[in-house]
Coordinates of C-alpha atoms and ligand atoms in Angstrom, one line a residue:
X1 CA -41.8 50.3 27.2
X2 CA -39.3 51.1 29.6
X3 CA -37.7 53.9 30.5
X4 CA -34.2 52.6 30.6
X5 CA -32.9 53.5 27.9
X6 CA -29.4 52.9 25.7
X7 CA -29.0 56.4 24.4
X8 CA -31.3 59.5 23.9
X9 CA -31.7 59.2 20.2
X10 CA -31.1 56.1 17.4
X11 CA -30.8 57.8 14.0
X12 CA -30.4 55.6 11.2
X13 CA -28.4 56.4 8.3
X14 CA -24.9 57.7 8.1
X15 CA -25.0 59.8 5.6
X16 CA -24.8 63.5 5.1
X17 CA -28.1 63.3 6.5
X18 CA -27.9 61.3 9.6
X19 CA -24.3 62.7 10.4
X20 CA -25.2 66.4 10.7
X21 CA -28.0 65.3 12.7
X22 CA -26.6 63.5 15.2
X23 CA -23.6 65.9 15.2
X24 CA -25.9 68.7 16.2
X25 CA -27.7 66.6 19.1
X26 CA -24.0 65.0 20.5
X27 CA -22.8 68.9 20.1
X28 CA -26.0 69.5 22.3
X29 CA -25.1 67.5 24.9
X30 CA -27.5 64.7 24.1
X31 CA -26.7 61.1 23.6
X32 CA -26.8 59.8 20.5
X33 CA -25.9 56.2 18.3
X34 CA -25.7 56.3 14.9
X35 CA -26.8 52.7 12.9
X36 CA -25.7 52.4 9.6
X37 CA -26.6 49.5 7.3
X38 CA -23.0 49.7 5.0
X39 CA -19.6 49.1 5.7
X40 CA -18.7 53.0 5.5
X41 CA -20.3 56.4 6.0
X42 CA -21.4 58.5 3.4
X43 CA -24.1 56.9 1.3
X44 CA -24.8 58.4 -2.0
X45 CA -21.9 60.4 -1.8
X46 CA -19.0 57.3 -3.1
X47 CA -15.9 59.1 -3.6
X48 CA -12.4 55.8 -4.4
X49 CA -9.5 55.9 -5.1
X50 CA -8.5 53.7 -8.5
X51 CA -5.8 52.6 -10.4
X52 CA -2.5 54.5 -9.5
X53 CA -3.9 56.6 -7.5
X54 CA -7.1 58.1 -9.7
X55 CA -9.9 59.7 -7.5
X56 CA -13.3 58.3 -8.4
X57 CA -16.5 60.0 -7.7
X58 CA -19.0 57.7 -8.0
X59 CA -22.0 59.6 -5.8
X60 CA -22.7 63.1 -5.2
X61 CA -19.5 65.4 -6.3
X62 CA -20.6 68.7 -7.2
X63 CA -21.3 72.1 -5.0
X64 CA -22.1 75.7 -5.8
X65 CA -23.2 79.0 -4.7
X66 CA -26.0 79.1 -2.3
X67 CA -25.0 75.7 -0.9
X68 CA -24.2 77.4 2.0
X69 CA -24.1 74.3 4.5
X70 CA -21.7 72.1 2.4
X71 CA -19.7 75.3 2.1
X72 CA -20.1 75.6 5.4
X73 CA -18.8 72.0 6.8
X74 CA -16.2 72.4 3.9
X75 CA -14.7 75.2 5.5
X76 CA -14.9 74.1 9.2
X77 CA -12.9 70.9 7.6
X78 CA -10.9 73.0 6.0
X79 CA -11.2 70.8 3.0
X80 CA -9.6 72.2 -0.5
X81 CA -11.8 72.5 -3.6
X82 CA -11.6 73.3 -7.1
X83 CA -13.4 74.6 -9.9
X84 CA -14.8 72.5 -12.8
X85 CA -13.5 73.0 -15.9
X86 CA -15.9 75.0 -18.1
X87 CA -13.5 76.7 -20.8
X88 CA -14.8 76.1 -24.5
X89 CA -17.5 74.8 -25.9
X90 CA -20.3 72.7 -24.5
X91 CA -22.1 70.2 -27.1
X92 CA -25.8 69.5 -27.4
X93 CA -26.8 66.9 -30.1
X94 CA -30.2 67.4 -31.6
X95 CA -31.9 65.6 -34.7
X96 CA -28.7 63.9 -35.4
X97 CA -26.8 67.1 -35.4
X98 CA -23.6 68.0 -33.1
X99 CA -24.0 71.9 -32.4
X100 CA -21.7 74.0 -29.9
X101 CA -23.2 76.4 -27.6
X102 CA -22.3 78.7 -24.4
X103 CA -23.3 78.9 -21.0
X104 CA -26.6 77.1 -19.1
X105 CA -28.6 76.9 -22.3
X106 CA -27.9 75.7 -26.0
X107 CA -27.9 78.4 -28.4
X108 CA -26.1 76.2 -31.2
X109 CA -30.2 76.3 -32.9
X110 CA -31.6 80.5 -32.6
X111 CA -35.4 78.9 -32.7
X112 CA -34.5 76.3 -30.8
X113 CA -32.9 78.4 -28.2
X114 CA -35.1 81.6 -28.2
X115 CA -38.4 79.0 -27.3
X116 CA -36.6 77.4 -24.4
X117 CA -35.2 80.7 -22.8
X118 CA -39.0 81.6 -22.8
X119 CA -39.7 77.7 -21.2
X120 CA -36.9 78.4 -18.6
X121 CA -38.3 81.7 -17.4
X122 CA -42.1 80.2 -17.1
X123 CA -40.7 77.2 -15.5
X124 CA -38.8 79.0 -12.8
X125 CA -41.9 81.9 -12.4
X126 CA -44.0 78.6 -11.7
X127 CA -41.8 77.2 -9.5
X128 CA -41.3 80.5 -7.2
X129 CA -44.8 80.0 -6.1
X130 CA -44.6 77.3 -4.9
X131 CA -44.1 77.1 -1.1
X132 CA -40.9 73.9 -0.4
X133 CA -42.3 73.6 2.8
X134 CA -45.6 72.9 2.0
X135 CA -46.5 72.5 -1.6
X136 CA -50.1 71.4 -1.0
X137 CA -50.8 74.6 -0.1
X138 CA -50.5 75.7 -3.8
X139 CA -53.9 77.4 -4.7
X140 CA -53.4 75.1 -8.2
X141 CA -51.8 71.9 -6.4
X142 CA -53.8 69.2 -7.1
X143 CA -54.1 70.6 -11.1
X144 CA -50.1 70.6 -11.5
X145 CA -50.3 67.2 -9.4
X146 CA -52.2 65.4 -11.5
X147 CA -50.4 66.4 -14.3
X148 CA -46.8 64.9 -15.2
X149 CA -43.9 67.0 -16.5
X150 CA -44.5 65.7 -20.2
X151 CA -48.0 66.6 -20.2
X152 CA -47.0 70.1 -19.7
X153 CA -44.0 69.7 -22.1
X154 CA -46.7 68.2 -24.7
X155 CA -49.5 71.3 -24.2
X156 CA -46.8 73.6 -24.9
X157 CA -45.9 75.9 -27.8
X158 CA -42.8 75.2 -28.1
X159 CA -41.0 74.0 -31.5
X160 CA -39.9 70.1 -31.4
X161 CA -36.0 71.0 -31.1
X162 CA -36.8 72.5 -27.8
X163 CA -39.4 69.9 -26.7
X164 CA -36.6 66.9 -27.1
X165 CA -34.3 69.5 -25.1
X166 CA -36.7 69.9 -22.1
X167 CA -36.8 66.1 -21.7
X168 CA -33.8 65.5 -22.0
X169 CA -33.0 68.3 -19.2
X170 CA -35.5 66.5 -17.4
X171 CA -33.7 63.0 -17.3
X172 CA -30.5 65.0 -16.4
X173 CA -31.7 67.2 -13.4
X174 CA -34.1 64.4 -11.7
X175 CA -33.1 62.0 -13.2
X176 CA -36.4 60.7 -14.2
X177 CA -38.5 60.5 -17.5
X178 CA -41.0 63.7 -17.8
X179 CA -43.9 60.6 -17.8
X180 CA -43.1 59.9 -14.2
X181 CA -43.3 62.9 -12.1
X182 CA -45.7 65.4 -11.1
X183 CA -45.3 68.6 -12.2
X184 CA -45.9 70.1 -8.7
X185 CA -42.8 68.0 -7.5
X186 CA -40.9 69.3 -10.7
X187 CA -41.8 73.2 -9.7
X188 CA -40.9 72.7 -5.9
X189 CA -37.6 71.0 -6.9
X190 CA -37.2 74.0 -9.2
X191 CA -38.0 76.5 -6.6
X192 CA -35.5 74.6 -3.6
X193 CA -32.9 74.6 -6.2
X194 CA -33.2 78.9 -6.8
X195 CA -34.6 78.1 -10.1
X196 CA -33.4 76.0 -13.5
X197 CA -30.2 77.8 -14.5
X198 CA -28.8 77.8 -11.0
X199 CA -29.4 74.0 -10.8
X200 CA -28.0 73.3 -14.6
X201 CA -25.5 75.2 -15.4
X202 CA -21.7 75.1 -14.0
X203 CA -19.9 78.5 -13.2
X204 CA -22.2 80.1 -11.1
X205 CA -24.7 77.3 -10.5
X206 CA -24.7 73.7 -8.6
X207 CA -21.4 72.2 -10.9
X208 CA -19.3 74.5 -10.0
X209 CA -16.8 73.5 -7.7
X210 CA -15.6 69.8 -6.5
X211 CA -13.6 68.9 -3.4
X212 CA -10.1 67.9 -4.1
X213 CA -9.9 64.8 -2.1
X214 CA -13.6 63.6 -2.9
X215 CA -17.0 65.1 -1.3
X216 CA -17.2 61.8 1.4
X217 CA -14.6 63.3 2.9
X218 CA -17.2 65.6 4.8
X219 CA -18.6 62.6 5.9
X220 CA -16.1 61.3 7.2
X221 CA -15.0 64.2 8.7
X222 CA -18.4 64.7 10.6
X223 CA -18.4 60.9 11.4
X224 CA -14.8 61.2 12.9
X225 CA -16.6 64.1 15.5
X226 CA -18.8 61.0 16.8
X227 CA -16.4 58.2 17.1
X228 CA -17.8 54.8 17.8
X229 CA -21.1 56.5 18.3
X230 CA -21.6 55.7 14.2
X231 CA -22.1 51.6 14.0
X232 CA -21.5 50.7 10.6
X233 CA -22.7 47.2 8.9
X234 CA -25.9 47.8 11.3
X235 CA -29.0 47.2 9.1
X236 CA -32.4 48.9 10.7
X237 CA -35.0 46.2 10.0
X238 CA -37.7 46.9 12.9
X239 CA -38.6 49.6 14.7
X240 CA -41.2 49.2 18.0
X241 CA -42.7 52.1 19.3
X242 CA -44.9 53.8 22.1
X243 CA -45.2 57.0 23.7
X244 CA -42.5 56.3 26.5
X245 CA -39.9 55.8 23.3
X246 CA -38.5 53.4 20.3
X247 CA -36.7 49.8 20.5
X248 CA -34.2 50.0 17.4
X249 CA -33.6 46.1 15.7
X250 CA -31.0 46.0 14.1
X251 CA -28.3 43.0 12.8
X252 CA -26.7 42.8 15.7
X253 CA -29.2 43.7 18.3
X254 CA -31.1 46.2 19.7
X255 CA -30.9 49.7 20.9
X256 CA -33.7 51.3 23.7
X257 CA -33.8 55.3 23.1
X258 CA -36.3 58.2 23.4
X259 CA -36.3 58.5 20.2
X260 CA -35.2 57.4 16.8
X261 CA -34.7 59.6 13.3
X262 CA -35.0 57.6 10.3
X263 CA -32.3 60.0 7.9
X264 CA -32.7 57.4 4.9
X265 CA -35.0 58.3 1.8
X266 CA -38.6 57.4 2.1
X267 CA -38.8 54.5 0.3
X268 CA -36.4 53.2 1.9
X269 CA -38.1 54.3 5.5
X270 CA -40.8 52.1 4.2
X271 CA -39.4 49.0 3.7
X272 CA -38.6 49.1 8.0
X273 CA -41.3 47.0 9.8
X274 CA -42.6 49.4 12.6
X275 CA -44.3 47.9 15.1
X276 CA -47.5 49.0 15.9
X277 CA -47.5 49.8 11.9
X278 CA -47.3 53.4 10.8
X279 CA -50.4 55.2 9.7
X280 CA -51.4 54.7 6.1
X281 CA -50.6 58.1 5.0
X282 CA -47.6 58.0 5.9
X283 CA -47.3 54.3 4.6
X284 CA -48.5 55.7 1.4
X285 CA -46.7 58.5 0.6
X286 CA -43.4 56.2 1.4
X287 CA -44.9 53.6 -1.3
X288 CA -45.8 56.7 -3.7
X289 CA -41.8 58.4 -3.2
X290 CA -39.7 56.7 -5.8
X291 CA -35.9 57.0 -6.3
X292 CA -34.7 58.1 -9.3
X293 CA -32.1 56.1 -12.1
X294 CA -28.7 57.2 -13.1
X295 CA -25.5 54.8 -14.1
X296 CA -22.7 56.9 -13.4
X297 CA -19.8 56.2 -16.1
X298 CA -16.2 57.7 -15.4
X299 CA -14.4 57.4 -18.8
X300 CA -10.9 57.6 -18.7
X301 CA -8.2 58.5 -21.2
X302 CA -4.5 59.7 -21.3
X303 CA -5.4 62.7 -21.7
X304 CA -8.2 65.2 -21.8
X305 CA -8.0 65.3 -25.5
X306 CA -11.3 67.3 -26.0
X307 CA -10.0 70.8 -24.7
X308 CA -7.2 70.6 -27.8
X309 CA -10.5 71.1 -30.0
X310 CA -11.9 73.7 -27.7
X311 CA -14.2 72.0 -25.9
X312 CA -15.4 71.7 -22.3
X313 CA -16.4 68.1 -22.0
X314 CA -20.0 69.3 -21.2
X315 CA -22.5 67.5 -23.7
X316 CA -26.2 67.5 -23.1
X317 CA -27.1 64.6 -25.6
X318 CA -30.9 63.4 -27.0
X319 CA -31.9 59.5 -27.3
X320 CA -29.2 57.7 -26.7
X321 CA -27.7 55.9 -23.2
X322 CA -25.7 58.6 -22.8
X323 CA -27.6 61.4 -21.8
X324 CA -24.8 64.0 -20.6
X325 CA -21.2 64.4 -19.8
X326 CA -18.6 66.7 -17.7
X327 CA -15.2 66.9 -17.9
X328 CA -13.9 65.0 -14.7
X329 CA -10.5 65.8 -15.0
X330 CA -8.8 66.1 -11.4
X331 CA -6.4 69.1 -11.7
X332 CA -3.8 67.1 -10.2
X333 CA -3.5 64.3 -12.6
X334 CA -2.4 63.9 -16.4
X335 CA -5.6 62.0 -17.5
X336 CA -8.1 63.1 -19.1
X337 CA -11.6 62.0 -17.7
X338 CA -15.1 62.3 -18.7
X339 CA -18.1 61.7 -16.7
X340 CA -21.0 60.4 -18.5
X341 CA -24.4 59.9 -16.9
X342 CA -27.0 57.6 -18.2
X343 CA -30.2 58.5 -16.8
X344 CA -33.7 57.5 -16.1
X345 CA -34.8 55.1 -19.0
X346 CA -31.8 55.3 -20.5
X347 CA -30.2 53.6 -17.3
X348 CA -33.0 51.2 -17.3
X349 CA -31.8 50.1 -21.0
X350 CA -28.6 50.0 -20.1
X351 CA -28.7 47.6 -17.3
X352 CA -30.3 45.2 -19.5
X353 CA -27.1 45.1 -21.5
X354 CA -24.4 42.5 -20.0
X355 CA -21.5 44.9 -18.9
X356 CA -19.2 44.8 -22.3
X357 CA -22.2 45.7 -24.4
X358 CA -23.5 48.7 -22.1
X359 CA -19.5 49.8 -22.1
X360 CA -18.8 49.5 -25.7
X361 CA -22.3 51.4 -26.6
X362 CA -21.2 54.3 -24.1
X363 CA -17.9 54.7 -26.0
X364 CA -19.5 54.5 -29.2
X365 CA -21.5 57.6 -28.2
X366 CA -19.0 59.4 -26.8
X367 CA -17.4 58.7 -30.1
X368 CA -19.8 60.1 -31.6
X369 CA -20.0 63.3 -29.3
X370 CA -15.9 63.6 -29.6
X371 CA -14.7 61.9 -32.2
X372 CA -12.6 59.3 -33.0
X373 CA -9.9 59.9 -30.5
X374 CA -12.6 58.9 -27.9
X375 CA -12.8 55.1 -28.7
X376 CA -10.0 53.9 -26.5
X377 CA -10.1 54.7 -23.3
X378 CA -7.4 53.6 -20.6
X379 CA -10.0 52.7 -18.0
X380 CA -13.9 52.5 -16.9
X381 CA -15.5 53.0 -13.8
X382 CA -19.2 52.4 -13.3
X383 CA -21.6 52.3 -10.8
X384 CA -25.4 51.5 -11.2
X385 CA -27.2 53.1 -8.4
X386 CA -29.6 51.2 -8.9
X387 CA -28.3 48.1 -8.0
X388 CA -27.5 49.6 -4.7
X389 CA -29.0 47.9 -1.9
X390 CA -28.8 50.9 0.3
X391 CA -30.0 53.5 -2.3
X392 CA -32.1 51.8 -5.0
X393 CA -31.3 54.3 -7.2
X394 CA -30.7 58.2 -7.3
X395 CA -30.1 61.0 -6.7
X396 CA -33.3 61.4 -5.3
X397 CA -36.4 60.0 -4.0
X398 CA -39.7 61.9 -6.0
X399 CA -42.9 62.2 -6.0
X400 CA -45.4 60.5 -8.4
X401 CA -48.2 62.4 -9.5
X402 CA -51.3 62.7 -7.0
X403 CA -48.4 62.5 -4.1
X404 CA -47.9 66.0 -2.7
X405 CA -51.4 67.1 -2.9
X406 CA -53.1 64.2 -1.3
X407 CA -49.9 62.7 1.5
X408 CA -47.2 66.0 1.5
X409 CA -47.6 66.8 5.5
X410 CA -46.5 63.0 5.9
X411 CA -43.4 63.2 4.8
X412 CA -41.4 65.5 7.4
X413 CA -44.4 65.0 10.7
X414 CA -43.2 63.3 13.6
X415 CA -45.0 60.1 14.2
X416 CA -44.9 59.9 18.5
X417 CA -41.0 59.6 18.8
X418 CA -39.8 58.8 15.4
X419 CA -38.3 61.7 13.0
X420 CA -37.7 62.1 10.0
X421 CA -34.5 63.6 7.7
X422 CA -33.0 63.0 4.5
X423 CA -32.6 65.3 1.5
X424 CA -35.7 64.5 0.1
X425 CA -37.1 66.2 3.7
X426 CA -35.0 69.4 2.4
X427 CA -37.1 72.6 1.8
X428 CA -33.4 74.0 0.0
X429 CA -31.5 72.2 -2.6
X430 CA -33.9 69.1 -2.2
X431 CA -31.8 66.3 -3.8
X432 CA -28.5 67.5 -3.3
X433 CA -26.2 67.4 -0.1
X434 CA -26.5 70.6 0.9
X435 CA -30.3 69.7 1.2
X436 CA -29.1 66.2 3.3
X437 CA -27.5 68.6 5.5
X438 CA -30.6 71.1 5.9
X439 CA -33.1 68.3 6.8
X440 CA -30.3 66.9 9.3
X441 CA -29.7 70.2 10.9
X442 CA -33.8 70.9 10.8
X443 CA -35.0 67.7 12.3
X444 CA -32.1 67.9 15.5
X445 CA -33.4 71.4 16.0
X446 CA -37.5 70.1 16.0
X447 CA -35.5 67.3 18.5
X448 CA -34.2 69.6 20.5
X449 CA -36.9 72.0 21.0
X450 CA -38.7 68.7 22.1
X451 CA -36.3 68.0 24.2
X452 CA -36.1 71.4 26.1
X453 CA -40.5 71.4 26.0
X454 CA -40.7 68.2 28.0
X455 CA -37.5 69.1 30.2
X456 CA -36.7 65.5 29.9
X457 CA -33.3 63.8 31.7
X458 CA -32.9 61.1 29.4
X459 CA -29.5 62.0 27.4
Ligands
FAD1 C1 -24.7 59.5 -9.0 C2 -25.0 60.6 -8.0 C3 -24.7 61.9 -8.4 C4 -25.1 62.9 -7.5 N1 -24.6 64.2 -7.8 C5 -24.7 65.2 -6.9 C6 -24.0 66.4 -6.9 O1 -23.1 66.5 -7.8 N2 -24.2 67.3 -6.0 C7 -25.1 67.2 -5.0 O2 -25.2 68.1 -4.1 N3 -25.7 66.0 -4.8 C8 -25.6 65.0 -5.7 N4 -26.2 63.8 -5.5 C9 -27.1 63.6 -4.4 C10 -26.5 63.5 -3.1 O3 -25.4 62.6 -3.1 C11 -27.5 63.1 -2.1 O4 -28.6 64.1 -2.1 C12 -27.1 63.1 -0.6 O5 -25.8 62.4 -0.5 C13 -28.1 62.3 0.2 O6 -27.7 62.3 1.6 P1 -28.7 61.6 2.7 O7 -28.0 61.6 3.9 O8 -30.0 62.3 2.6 O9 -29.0 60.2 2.2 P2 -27.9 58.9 1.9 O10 -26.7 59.5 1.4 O11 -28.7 58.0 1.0 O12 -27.8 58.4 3.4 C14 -28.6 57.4 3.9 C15 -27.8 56.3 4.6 O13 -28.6 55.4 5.3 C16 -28.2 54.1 5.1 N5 -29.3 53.2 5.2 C17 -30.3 53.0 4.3 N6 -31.2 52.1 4.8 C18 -30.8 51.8 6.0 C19 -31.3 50.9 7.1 N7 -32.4 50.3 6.9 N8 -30.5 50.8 8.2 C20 -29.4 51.5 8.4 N9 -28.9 52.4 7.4 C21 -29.6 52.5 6.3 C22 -27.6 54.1 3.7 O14 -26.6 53.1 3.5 C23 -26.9 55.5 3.6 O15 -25.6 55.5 4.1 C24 -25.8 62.7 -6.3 C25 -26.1 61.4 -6.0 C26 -25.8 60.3 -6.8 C27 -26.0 58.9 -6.4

């Protein structure tokens, strides 16, 4: 490969990911393109503007306290934010009955609640020792690897009420069924989010604030810092590699660099040809990361009628497609919306429905959850993340069981000059943007360093 190269570093992916990264290295004085496969910046972060004038958020939405990098690019932006409504009473629906409850955890059933305050705490003492850089280390990995999240669920003590609550907390956090993931990735998602109540609950935890005029706005904002070094509707669909450097295909053409990060999730990374072909660990930990399934339903009515009944819009629900809600009223507007996610086989029933049926059985259980008044909303916004060619579902790529402990130092090692990034690389809030921004900020320092090692020219 030649040495003549386009730029000093390709990374693919504009999102929150890609962005910081390649801010970091342009901010370092080295050259940098960014190639994105969509039409905009941002990727699982989707924030529109509907109707008259209603802000959607169809992605990623919510930060909190210890999400110290978004808090971070929100106040170099100077971006305004709010906080979400929490006044009132949440709902949890269990065995058919509607009960009201406080705070992170449901106290509407005493039994109910007193067995999964004791799950929480063992759940979060598990997770604390377990290292997010490396949680193959584990002394225990490969027993809570081979082991999914409802097999732990099922061995437990636990009374039934709080059983059907830990799933469904499950589908809400990952969002995936407890069947499907490893308990060693559900303990080091735990311990990168600070523990379960920090990553569940609103005031005080990861739902507590929004930004006023939508969350891609950070995107854009770090996109506008690199001008026509982002290249949108650019597709990556080859990669070519040697020592010397990478040869980027993409729709339109090619791009020569030193080297190329790949800020998109896993299994997405794995469905780029490289040429000579990656290793197979690496290979097989891309085929073993899968991305996770939430339809993301904003409900719209005239007003938010709930809070008149003392309510908060927050309902954690048990079998049916819709699995929670939030009150997504924007402080600025007279409608009342609630956000309703439908999540992990739930979504996957859903999307079986044709689009009236899965619409008219969300209303019916947000009848259900708030009454009558609830039937006829003004508007409905969905989006199925699933369906997204650029995603393939969300919010996060996971890991099946037998994946850490057997492929885990694949997912963040170099391979010659190609990098890696992407929230699922994040060793903090893995999952969320504050973890996209980590990884991005992580993998341009490794670059750098690289960089400063070799005492190469090529910028
Ligand atoms: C419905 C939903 C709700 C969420 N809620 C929250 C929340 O409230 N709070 C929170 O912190 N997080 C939330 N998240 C998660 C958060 O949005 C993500 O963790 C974060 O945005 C991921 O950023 P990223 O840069 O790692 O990846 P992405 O945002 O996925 O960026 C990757 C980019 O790469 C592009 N791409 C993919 N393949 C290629 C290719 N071959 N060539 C070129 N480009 C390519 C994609 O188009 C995309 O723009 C939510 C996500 C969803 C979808």
């Amino acid at each position: 490969m030649s040495t003549d190269f386009d730029t000093g570093v390709v990374v693919v992916g504009a999102g929150l990911a890609g962005l910081s990264t390649a801010r970091k290295l342009h901010d370092a004085g080295v050259d940098v393109v960014v190639l994105e496969a969509r039409d905009r910046v941002g990727g699982r972060t989707l924030s529109q503007t509907e109707g008259d004038g209603l802000l959607v958020e169809y992605g990623g939405q919510w930060v909190g306290p210890t999400q110290d990098h978004m808090y971070a690019l929100i106040a170099e932006f100077g971006l305004e934010t709010f906080t979400q409504y929490a006044d009132g009473d949440n709902l949890q629906l269990a065995d058919g009955r509607l009960l009201r409850y406080h705070g992170a955890i449901p106290t509407g059933d005493p039994i109910i609640a007193a067995d999964l305050m004791d799950a929480m705490v063992e759940l979060t003492s598990a997770a604390m020792e377990v290292d997010t850089a490396a949680p193959w280390e584990h002394p225990r990995a490969a027993e809570l690897d081979a082991m999914t999240v409802e097999t732990w669920i099922g061995s437990q003590p636990y009374c039934d009420g709080a059983k059907v609550w830990l799933r469904t907390l499950t589908r809400a956090i990952f969002p995936a069924e407890p069947g499907e993931i490893s308990l060693l990735h559900a303990l080091f998602y735990i311990s990168s989010g600070g523990g379960l109540e920090k990553m569940i609950g609103i005031i005080n935890s990861a739902q507590e604030n929004r930004l006023t005029h939508g969350s891609m706005q950070v995107s854009q904002r770090l996109a506008g810092l690199l001008g026509d070094r982002v290249r949108l509707n650019s597709p990556v669909h080859r990669i070519d590699h040697d020592a010397d450097g990478v040869t980027v295909h993409h729709e339109h053409g090619a791009l020569h660099a030193r080297r190329v990060i790949v800020a998109i999730p896993p299994t997405l990374a794995g469905r780029i040809r490289y040429a000579p072909a990656l290793p197979g660990l690496r290979d097989q930990l891309t085929q073993r990361s899968f991305m996770a399934s939430t339809i993301k339903m904003s409900v719209v009515y005239e007003t938010p009628f709930w809070r008149a009944d003392g309510l908060s819009g927050h309902m954690v629900g048990d079998n049916r497609l819709v699995c929670t809600t939030l009150d997504q009223t924007h402080p600025d507007r007279p409608e009342g919306v609630l956000v309703c996610f439908i999540d992990a086989a739930a979504a996957r029933r859903a999307l079986r429905m044709p689009a009236d049926e899965r619409r008219a059985t969300v209303i019916e259980d947000l009848v259900t959850y708030y009454g009558e008044q609830a039937r006829n909303p003004v508007a409905v916004y969905e989006k199925s993340w699933l369906d997204d060619e650029w995603a393939r579902g969300c919010y996060v790529g996971m890991m099946s069981p037998g994946t850490w402990s057997t492929l885990g130092p694949a997912l963040r090692e170099p391979i010659g000059p190609i990098h890696w990034a992407g929230t699922e690389c994040a060793t903090k809030w893995n999952g969320y943007m504050d973890g996209a921004v980590s990884s991005g900020l992580a993998t341009a320092e490794a670059v750098l360093a690289e960089i400063a090692a070799t005492a190469e020219v090529a910028r």
